[in-house]
CSV table of C-alpha atoms in Angstrom, one decimal:
chain,number,residue,atom,x,y,z
W,1,MET,CA,110.5,77.7,-50.5
W,2,VAL,CA,112.4,74.1,-51.9
W,3,ALA,CA,115.9,74.4,-50.2
W,4,GLY,CA,118.8,75.0,-52.6
W,5,HIS,CA,116.2,76.4,-56.2
W,6,PRO,CA,115.5,80.0,-56.4
W,7,GLY,CA,113.1,81.4,-54.2
W,8,SER,CA,114.5,80.1,-51.5
W,9,ALA,CA,115.3,81.8,-48.1
W,10,GLY,CA,119.0,80.8,-49.0
W,11,PRO,CA,121.1,77.8,-48.8
W,12,ARG,CA,121.6,77.4,-45.0
W,13,PRO,CA,125.0,76.3,-44.0
W,14,SER,CA,126.2,72.4,-43.6
W,15,GLY,CA,125.1,71.2,-39.6
W,16,GLU,CA,123.2,74.4,-38.8
W,17,VAL,CA,119.9,73.8,-37.7
W,18,PRO,CA,117.4,76.6,-36.7
W,19,SER,CA,116.0,76.8,-33.2
W,20,ASP,CA,112.5,76.6,-33.7
W,21,PRO,CA,110.9,73.8,-35.2
W,22,ASP,CA,108.4,75.5,-37.1
W,23,LEU,CA,110.9,76.7,-39.0
W,24,ARG,CA,113.2,73.3,-39.8
W,25,PRO,CA,112.9,72.4,-43.0
W,26,ILE,CA,111.8,68.7,-44.0
W,27,HIS,CA,114.6,66.5,-45.4
W,28,THR,CA,114.6,63.6,-48.4
W,29,LEU,CA,117.1,61.5,-49.6
W,30,ARG,CA,118.6,64.6,-51.6
W,31,LEU,CA,116.5,67.6,-51.2
W,32,SER,CA,114.4,69.7,-48.8
W,33,CYS,CA,111.5,71.8,-48.4
W,34,ASP,CA,110.8,74.8,-46.6
W,35,LYS,CA,108.0,74.4,-43.9
W,36,GLU,CA,106.2,77.6,-45.8
W,37,VAL,CA,105.9,75.3,-48.8
W,38,VAL,CA,104.2,72.2,-46.5
W,39,SER,CA,102.0,74.8,-45.2
W,40,LEU,CA,100.5,75.5,-48.3
W,41,MET,CA,99.6,72.1,-48.9
W,42,GLN,CA,97.6,72.3,-45.6
W,43,GLY,CA,94.5,73.3,-47.2
W,44,ARG,CA,93.2,71.0,-49.7
W,45,THR,CA,90.6,72.0,-51.2
W,46,LEU,CA,88.4,71.4,-54.9
W,47,ARG,CA,91.2,74.1,-56.7
W,48,ASN,CA,93.9,73.7,-54.5
W,49,SER,CA,95.8,71.0,-55.5
W,50,VAL,CA,99.2,69.3,-55.4
W,51,THR,CA,99.7,70.0,-59.3
W,52,SER,CA,98.8,73.8,-59.0
W,53,LEU,CA,100.6,74.1,-56.2
W,54,TYR,CA,103.6,72.8,-58.5
W,55,LYS,CA,103.1,75.4,-61.3
W,56,HIS,CA,102.9,78.3,-59.0
W,57,LEU,CA,106.1,76.9,-57.8
W,58,CYS,CA,107.5,76.6,-61.1
W,59,VAL,CA,106.5,80.2,-62.0
W,60,ARG,CA,107.4,81.8,-58.8
W,61,HIS,CA,111.5,80.0,-59.2
W,62,ARG,CA,111.2,81.2,-62.9
W,63,GLN,CA,110.6,85.0,-61.8
W,64,GLN,CA,113.3,84.8,-59.2
W,65,TRP,CA,115.7,82.6,-62.2
W,66,LEU,CA,115.1,85.7,-64.0
W,67,ALA,CA,115.8,88.3,-61.8
W,68,GLN,CA,118.8,86.7,-60.8
W,69,SER,CA,120.4,86.4,-64.2
W,70,SER,CA,119.7,89.7,-65.1
W,71,GLU,CA,121.6,91.0,-61.8
W,72,TYR,CA,124.3,88.4,-63.0
W,73,LEU,CA,124.5,89.8,-66.6
W,74,SER,CA,124.6,93.7,-64.9
W,75,VAL,CA,127.8,92.4,-62.7
W,76,LEU,CA,129.3,91.3,-66.0
W,77,LYS,CA,129.6,94.8,-66.8
W,78,LYS,CA,132.1,95.6,-64.0
W,79,PHE,CA,134.6,93.1,-65.4
W,80,LEU,CA,134.8,94.7,-69.3
W,81,VAL,CA,137.6,97.6,-68.2
W,82,PRO,CA,140.3,98.3,-70.4
W,83,GLY,CA,143.2,96.1,-71.1
W,84,THR,CA,140.9,92.8,-70.2
W,85,ASP,CA,139.5,89.8,-72.7
W,86,PRO,CA,136.1,90.3,-73.4
W,87,SER,CA,136.1,86.6,-75.0
W,88,THR,CA,137.5,84.8,-70.9
W,89,ILE,CA,134.2,86.2,-69.9
W,90,THR,CA,130.8,84.1,-70.2
W,91,HIS,CA,128.0,85.1,-71.1
W,92,GLN,CA,126.2,82.0,-70.5
W,93,LEU,CA,123.4,82.0,-67.7
W,94,PRO,CA,123.4,79.2,-65.2
W,95,PRO,CA,120.3,76.4,-66.0
W,96,MET,CA,118.0,76.6,-63.4
W,97,VAL,CA,117.2,74.0,-61.5
W,98,PRO,CA,113.8,72.4,-62.2
W,99,VAL,CA,111.4,72.0,-59.4
W,100,PRO,CA,110.4,68.7,-58.0
W,101,THR,CA,107.2,67.0,-58.9
W,102,PRO,CA,103.9,66.6,-57.8
W,103,LYS,CA,104.4,63.3,-56.8
W,104,TRP,CA,107.4,64.7,-54.3
W,105,LEU,CA,105.4,67.2,-52.4
W,106,LEU,CA,103.3,64.8,-51.4
W,107,THR,CA,105.7,62.3,-50.0
W,108,VAL,CA,106.9,65.8,-48.3
W,109,TYR,CA,103.5,66.5,-46.7
W,110,ALA,CA,102.9,63.1,-46.0
W,111,GLN,CA,106.3,63.3,-43.6
W,112,ASP,CA,105.1,66.7,-41.9
W,113,VAL,CA,101.8,65.1,-41.2
W,114,LEU,CA,103.3,62.0,-39.6
W,115,SER,CA,106.1,64.5,-37.4
W,116,ARG,CA,102.8,65.7,-35.6
W,117,LEU,CA,100.4,62.3,-36.2
W,118,GLU,CA,100.3,62.2,-32.2
W,119,GLU,CA,99.0,66.0,-32.0
W,120,THR,CA,96.5,65.3,-34.7
W,121,LYS,CA,95.5,62.0,-32.8
W,122,ALA,CA,94.5,64.1,-29.8
W,123,ARG,CA,92.8,66.4,-31.7
W,124,ILE,CA,90.4,63.8,-33.1
W,125,THR,CA,89.9,62.2,-29.5
W,126,SER,CA,89.3,65.4,-27.5
W,127,ILE,CA,85.5,65.8,-29.5
W,128,TYR,CA,82.8,64.9,-27.3
W,129,GLY,CA,79.1,65.7,-27.4
W,130,ALA,CA,75.7,65.2,-25.8
W,131,ILE,CA,73.9,64.1,-29.3
W,132,LEU,CA,75.2,62.2,-31.1
W,133,LYS,CA,74.5,60.5,-34.9
W,134,MET,CA,75.7,57.2,-36.0
W,135,ASP,CA,75.0,56.1,-40.0
W,136,SER,CA,76.8,53.9,-42.2
W,137,THR,CA,77.7,54.3,-46.0
W,138,LYS,CA,79.0,52.0,-49.0
W,139,LYS,CA,80.0,55.0,-50.8
W,140,VAL,CA,83.3,55.5,-49.1
W,141,THR,CA,84.5,52.1,-49.9
W,142,LYS,CA,83.8,52.3,-53.3
W,143,LYS,CA,86.8,54.2,-54.1
W,144,LEU,CA,89.0,52.1,-52.5
W,145,ALA,CA,91.7,51.0,-54.9
W,146,GLY,CA,95.3,49.2,-54.2
W,147,ALA,CA,95.8,46.4,-51.8
W,148,ALA,CA,93.0,48.2,-50.2
W,149,SER,CA,90.0,47.4,-52.6
W,150,GLY,CA,87.7,45.1,-51.3
W,151,THR,CA,89.1,45.4,-47.7
W,152,ALA,CA,86.2,46.8,-46.1
W,153,ALA,CA,82.0,47.0,-46.5
W,154,TRP,CA,81.5,49.8,-44.7
W,155,ALA,CA,82.2,53.0,-43.2
W,156,THR,CA,80.4,54.0,-40.3
W,157,ASN,CA,81.1,57.4,-38.9
W,158,VAL,CA,79.7,58.8,-35.3
W,159,GLY,CA,78.9,62.8,-35.3
W,160,ASN,CA,77.8,65.5,-32.3
W,161,GLU,CA,75.3,67.7,-32.6
W,162,PHE,CA,77.9,70.4,-34.2
W,163,GLY,CA,79.1,68.4,-36.8
W,164,GLN,CA,81.8,67.2,-35.7
W,165,VAL,CA,82.9,63.4,-36.4
W,166,LEU,CA,84.3,61.6,-33.3
W,167,ILE,CA,85.1,58.1,-34.9
W,168,SER,CA,85.5,57.1,-38.4
W,169,VAL,CA,86.1,53.2,-39.2
W,170,LEU,CA,85.9,50.6,-42.3
W,171,THR,CA,84.5,47.4,-40.9
W,172,ALA,CA,83.3,44.3,-43.0
W,173,GLY,CA,79.5,44.3,-42.1
W,174,GLU,CA,77.4,46.4,-39.7
W,175,GLY,CA,75.7,44.8,-36.4
W,176,GLU,CA,78.0,43.7,-34.4
W,177,GLY,CA,81.0,44.6,-36.3
W,178,LEU,CA,80.8,48.3,-34.6
W,179,LEU,CA,81.2,46.6,-31.0
W,180,PRO,CA,85.1,47.8,-30.7
W,181,MET,CA,84.0,51.1,-32.2
W,182,CYS,CA,81.0,51.6,-30.0
W,183,VAL,CA,83.6,50.1,-26.8
W,184,LYS,CA,86.6,52.5,-28.0
W,185,LEU,CA,83.6,55.5,-27.8
W,186,MET,CA,82.6,54.9,-24.3
W,187,GLU,CA,85.9,54.1,-23.3
W,188,ARG,CA,87.3,57.7,-24.1
W,189,TYR,CA,84.3,59.6,-22.4
W,190,GLN,CA,84.9,57.4,-19.5
W,191,ARG,CA,88.8,58.5,-19.3
W,192,ALA,CA,88.0,62.0,-20.0
W,193,GLY,CA,85.6,62.0,-17.0
W,194,GLU,CA,82.9,63.7,-19.7
W,195,ASP,CA,79.0,62.7,-19.0
W,196,PRO,CA,77.8,60.1,-21.1
W,197,PRO,CA,75.4,61.2,-25.0
W,198,GLN,CA,72.1,62.1,-24.1
W,199,LEU,CA,70.6,60.8,-27.5
W,200,LEU,CA,71.6,58.9,-30.1
W,201,TYR,CA,70.3,59.4,-33.6
W,202,VAL,CA,70.7,55.8,-36.1
W,203,ASP,CA,68.9,54.6,-39.3
W,204,GLN,CA,68.1,51.5,-37.7
W,205,ASP,CA,67.2,49.8,-34.3
W,206,CYS,CA,65.9,51.8,-33.2
W,207,CYS,CA,62.4,50.9,-32.3
W,208,SER,CA,63.2,49.6,-28.6
W,209,THR,CA,65.6,50.2,-25.6
W,210,THR,CA,66.5,46.5,-26.1
W,211,GLY,CA,67.7,47.0,-30.0
W,212,LYS,CA,70.5,46.4,-31.1
W,213,ALA,CA,71.7,49.8,-31.2
W,214,ALA,CA,71.0,50.2,-27.4
W,215,ALA,CA,72.7,46.9,-26.8
W,216,MET,CA,76.0,48.1,-27.8
W,217,PHE,CA,76.0,51.0,-25.8
W,218,HIS,CA,75.4,48.7,-22.9
W,219,ALA,CA,77.8,51.5,-20.5
W,220,TRP,CA,75.2,54.4,-21.6
W,221,ASP,CA,72.0,53.8,-19.3
W,222,GLN,CA,70.2,56.5,-19.9
W,223,LEU,CA,71.0,56.6,-23.9
W,224,VAL,CA,68.2,57.2,-25.6
W,225,VAL,CA,68.2,55.4,-29.6
W,226,ARG,CA,66.0,57.4,-32.0
W,227,LEU,CA,65.3,57.3,-35.7
W,228,ASP,CA,67.2,59.7,-38.1
W,229,VAL,CA,64.2,62.3,-39.3
W,230,TRP,CA,66.2,62.0,-42.8
W,231,HIS,CA,66.0,58.0,-42.7
W,232,PHE,CA,62.2,58.1,-41.2
W,233,MET,CA,61.2,60.3,-44.5
W,234,ARG,CA,63.1,57.8,-46.9
W,235,ARG,CA,60.9,55.2,-45.3
W,236,LEU,CA,58.1,56.6,-45.2
W,237,SER,CA,58.2,57.9,-48.7
W,238,PRO,CA,57.9,55.1,-51.0
W,239,MET,CA,55.6,53.0,-48.1
W,240,THR,CA,52.8,56.3,-49.2
W,241,ALA,CA,53.4,55.5,-52.7
W,242,THR,CA,53.0,51.8,-52.7
W,243,SER,CA,49.5,52.7,-51.3
W,244,CYS,CA,48.8,55.1,-54.6
W,245,THR,CA,47.1,54.2,-57.3
W,246,ALA,CA,48.0,56.4,-59.5
W,247,SER,CA,51.8,56.2,-59.8
W,248,SER,CA,51.6,60.0,-61.4
W,249,TRP,CA,50.5,61.5,-57.9
W,250,ALA,CA,52.8,59.2,-55.7
W,251,ALA,CA,55.1,61.9,-55.4
W,252,SER,CA,52.5,64.7,-53.9
W,253,PRO,CA,51.6,62.6,-50.6
W,254,SER,CA,55.5,61.9,-50.1
W,255,ALA,CA,56.7,65.1,-51.2
W,256,SER,CA,54.2,66.7,-48.7
W,257,SER,CA,55.3,64.6,-46.0
W,258,ASN,CA,58.7,65.1,-46.4
W,259,GLY,CA,58.1,69.3,-45.9
W,260,MET,CA,56.0,68.2,-43.0
W,261,GLN,CA,58.9,67.0,-40.6
W,262,ARG,CA,61.3,70.3,-40.5
W,263,MET,CA,60.9,73.9,-39.6
W,264,TRP,CA,62.8,76.8,-39.9
W,265,PRO,CA,62.4,79.0,-35.9
W,266,ARG,CA,60.2,82.0,-36.2
W,267,GLY,CA,63.0,84.1,-34.4
W,268,GLN,CA,65.4,82.7,-37.1
W,269,ALA,CA,63.4,83.2,-39.9
W,270,VAL,CA,62.5,86.8,-39.1
W,271,GLY,CA,66.8,87.5,-39.2
W,272,ALA,CA,66.9,85.9,-42.2
W,273,ARG,CA,64.6,88.5,-43.6
W,274,GLU,CA,66.2,91.8,-41.8
W,275,ALA,CA,69.8,90.8,-42.2
W,276,PRO,CA,69.8,91.5,-46.5
W,277,ARG,CA,68.1,94.4,-45.1
W,278,SER,CA,71.0,95.7,-43.2
W,279,ARG,CA,73.4,94.7,-46.1
W,280,GLY,CA,71.5,97.2,-48.8
W,281,HIS,CA,70.5,94.4,-50.6
W,282,LEU,CA,67.0,95.2,-50.0
W,283,THR,CA,65.2,98.7,-50.8
W,284,ASP,CA,61.8,99.3,-49.2
W,285,ALA,CA,59.6,98.2,-51.7
W,286,THR,CA,61.0,94.7,-51.8
W,287,SER,CA,61.8,94.6,-48.3
W,288,SER,CA,58.5,92.7,-46.9
W,289,SER,CA,59.0,90.0,-49.6
W,290,ARG,CA,59.5,86.8,-48.2
W,291,PRO,CA,63.4,84.9,-48.0
W,292,THR,CA,64.4,82.3,-50.6
W,293,ALA,CA,65.2,79.5,-49.1
W,294,LYS,CA,69.1,79.9,-50.1
W,295,GLU,CA,68.5,83.2,-47.6
W,296,LEU,CA,66.2,80.6,-44.8
W,297,ALA,CA,69.4,78.2,-45.7
W,298,TRP,CA,72.0,80.6,-44.9
W,299,HIS,CA,70.7,82.3,-42.1
W,300,CYS,CA,68.6,79.4,-40.3
W,301,ARG,CA,68.9,76.1,-39.0
W,302,HIS,CA,66.4,73.5,-39.2
W,303,ARG,CA,64.4,72.1,-36.9
W,304,THR,CA,61.8,69.5,-36.3
W,305,HIS,CA,58.7,69.2,-34.8
W,306,GLY,CA,58.6,66.7,-32.6
W,307,ALA,CA,56.8,63.5,-32.8
W,308,GLN,CA,53.6,64.6,-31.9
W,309,ALA,CA,53.3,67.6,-34.1
W,310,SER,CA,54.8,65.7,-37.0
W,311,GLU,CA,52.2,62.4,-36.0
W,312,GLU,CA,49.2,65.0,-36.1
W,313,LEU,CA,50.7,66.5,-39.1
W,314,ILE,CA,50.9,63.7,-41.4
W,315,GLN,CA,47.6,62.4,-40.0
W,316,GLU,CA,45.7,65.3,-41.1
W,317,LEU,CA,47.5,65.0,-44.8
W,318,LEU,CA,46.4,61.2,-44.9
W,319,GLU,CA,43.0,62.5,-44.5
W,320,ASP,CA,43.2,65.2,-47.2
W,321,PHE,CA,44.5,62.9,-49.7
W,322,MET,CA,42.4,60.0,-49.1
W,323,ASP,CA,39.3,61.3,-50.6
W,324,ARG,CA,40.7,62.7,-53.2
W,325,THR,CA,40.2,61.4,-56.7
W,326,ASP,CA,41.9,62.1,-60.1
W,327,SER,CA,39.6,63.0,-63.4
W,328,MET,CA,38.8,59.5,-64.1
W,329,GLY,CA,37.1,59.6,-60.4
W,330,ILE,CA,39.5,57.0,-59.5
W,331,ARG,CA,40.9,57.3,-55.6
W,332,LEU,CA,44.4,58.8,-55.2
W,333,LEU,CA,45.5,56.2,-52.3
W,334,ASP,CA,43.7,52.7,-51.1
W,335,GLN,CA,42.7,53.5,-47.8
W,336,GLU,CA,42.5,49.8,-46.4
W,337,LYS,CA,46.5,49.3,-47.1
W,338,MET,CA,47.1,52.9,-46.1
W,339,GLU,CA,45.6,52.7,-42.5
W,340,ASP,CA,47.6,49.3,-42.5
W,341,ILE,CA,51.1,51.2,-43.4
W,342,TRP,CA,50.4,54.0,-41.0
W,343,GLN,CA,49.1,51.6,-37.8
W,344,THR,CA,52.4,49.7,-38.7
């Protein structure tokens, strides 16, 4: 593991360097670390932190030290022969060299990342897509600490239809502040000989081909810019709520409209019902039951109804709620205000 410690592959002779680059240890000022330990830090998850790796190494090193100590004491018996003074043989065990701190492990991991930086950059910049989505958030920039705190206001990501991130930047503002990012993205497609994307989903500036989002990607003249369905639902819900005369009923049309935007494909939904039966999770008595929302999310993918079908469904929903009243006979929706909002 850590070179020079119990549990490692053994001390390497001075000047000997393995021919295979994957087997070469990572050297620091006083210690060196085996590549096997570094590979354990690559899959960082919620329960796989550097601290947990440090505790695991401590346990492994202590077990190895105890095994070597037991072997050391067993070897001492061979020197207890007639005529030998037992006082000259020491029974004191050699101390176990402590495992380096988690901070040192992070330093080693950072050096390993820097050694393959060009390869990592090549993999990241080799991702493309025909359907892109651009979104900005402030949640990431609020977590910046130290010297980087307060240096950025927005974190903008551009992803493709497979959920892969093409580019991610930190900026002081949206709009024209994202122009260098858009230029680099267009140049990447051009240098790689990839076809320009066909569709771009954004959270604003989507209502015309001459909007800001379309202007930033000026080299892609065939690019269609549309509003993301999630942001559409977030805009429609508060507008619907403002036209409600009773606050307790404000969530009813909003929640119904949210459910109308997405649907489960019929073929995938049938597959979600048959999958538990094939695994033996359903009996004959429960095989006709409908799959739960979690089962649908596991086997299916959401898709939208489309612009025309969504418009018709929302129109039917508004017409259905327009004439409804509460227990006091008061209309749930202000008809004049709702019609003006829907027309806009």
